[in-house]
């Protein structure tokens, strides 16, 4: 198949602003190409995705949905990069050189305007329900065609309500294992890998660091400095280091040396790519029982799943993490979440979308 990727409008690919969806797009572009498909990426100016062909589009970046109130109306900035990207996609589709559009933007526009595109549009939704606008757009697309919408986990689909949940395809996610090196003997440090923001739970991460008296290494863009300062104020003695956003190669080298990854997210994490990245390096994952990560971690075998919002339970699990076999963590990714298996699931979904 000749596939057009429509990227997120919140930031150029490669900047880290696009969060987990950047890794998803890279993994799928590589995986689908290996399976013989052609991929062209339509993305904001200055985007990079490995050596993949990118059609860079100018325009004003969108405000990330998770920073807005769920009743916020659809705001399309003047000269919106998404409108410009969508028009580029419609042009490319009209050329007859492509078979399907794979939309990664968590924005209503490509869902609502899909019918104006000459080729089918398949939507891979990257986050749980965040706005009434997007809920309506997802439901509309899911009703339009049985295979129009895919998501990463059952928990994520459930946030869009019972109808959507039964009509979407669950494709999970995946990572290229050869990009992750196994580390047998870690330090005592804990890892937190996410955009620094309220929904990713940076406050609870500080609380875990304080309670366990372990160093917490934070990898991710400083999206919300106020939230960081509030977390610091609540736990002034916590030993927390902001490493910043690192590209995959550097991230995995640092992440692998940690004793455990903690996932203390407030929102329903759609999947939690960082969980399989950590497991690929042999790092056990301790997660709240909420969202995708709770479907990834095998409690007691590749980490621990603890009651949501229970910082004390996370701290207790940290003390048990040496009992986890780090080789088993990597083996679990190979079995369930390899890039090949992810690309195969997405290929199967796209073929069904074109049927
Ligand atoms: N917000 N409006 C909007 N559009 C996106 O594509 C988007 C977003 N917020 C976050 C985001 N994408 C990615 O960081 C997540 O999909 C991972």
XYZ file of N, CA, C and O in Angstrom, residues 23 121 159 191 219 232 244 267 273 314 321 323:
48
model
N 7.100 8.657 18.422
C 7.719 7.314 18.414
C 6.819 6.349 17.646
O 7.291 5.543 16.838
N -9.604 7.416 4.722
C -8.790 7.923 5.841
C -8.969 6.968 7.021
O -10.090 6.610 7.378
N -12.737 5.068 27.205
C -12.958 6.470 27.604
C -13.853 7.204 26.603
O -14.369 8.276 26.889
N 13.127 6.056 37.300
C 12.961 6.867 36.088
C 11.504 7.313 35.952
O 10.575 6.593 36.349
N 12.967 12.316 32.489
C 13.264 12.492 31.067
C 11.998 13.015 30.396
O 10.947 12.383 30.458
N 7.946 20.315 43.409
C 9.173 20.509 44.205
C 8.797 21.077 45.578
O 9.292 20.624 46.616
N 15.756 16.091 30.958
C 15.281 16.754 29.738
C 14.873 15.716 28.685
O 14.931 14.515 28.932
N -4.164 10.834 34.061
C -5.184 10.615 33.014
C -5.114 9.156 32.567
O -4.216 8.405 32.965
N 3.962 4.145 25.555
C 5.139 3.634 24.827
C 6.352 3.543 25.751
O 7.166 2.628 25.644
N 3.123 2.510 45.455
C 4.221 2.592 44.464
C 5.556 2.457 45.207
O 6.427 1.680 44.816
N 11.313 -4.424 43.712
C 11.575 -4.519 42.277
C 12.764 -5.428 41.944
O 12.883 -5.953 40.840
N 13.119 -8.288 42.818
C 12.605 -9.660 42.618
C 12.204 -9.899 41.161
O 12.000 -11.029 40.736
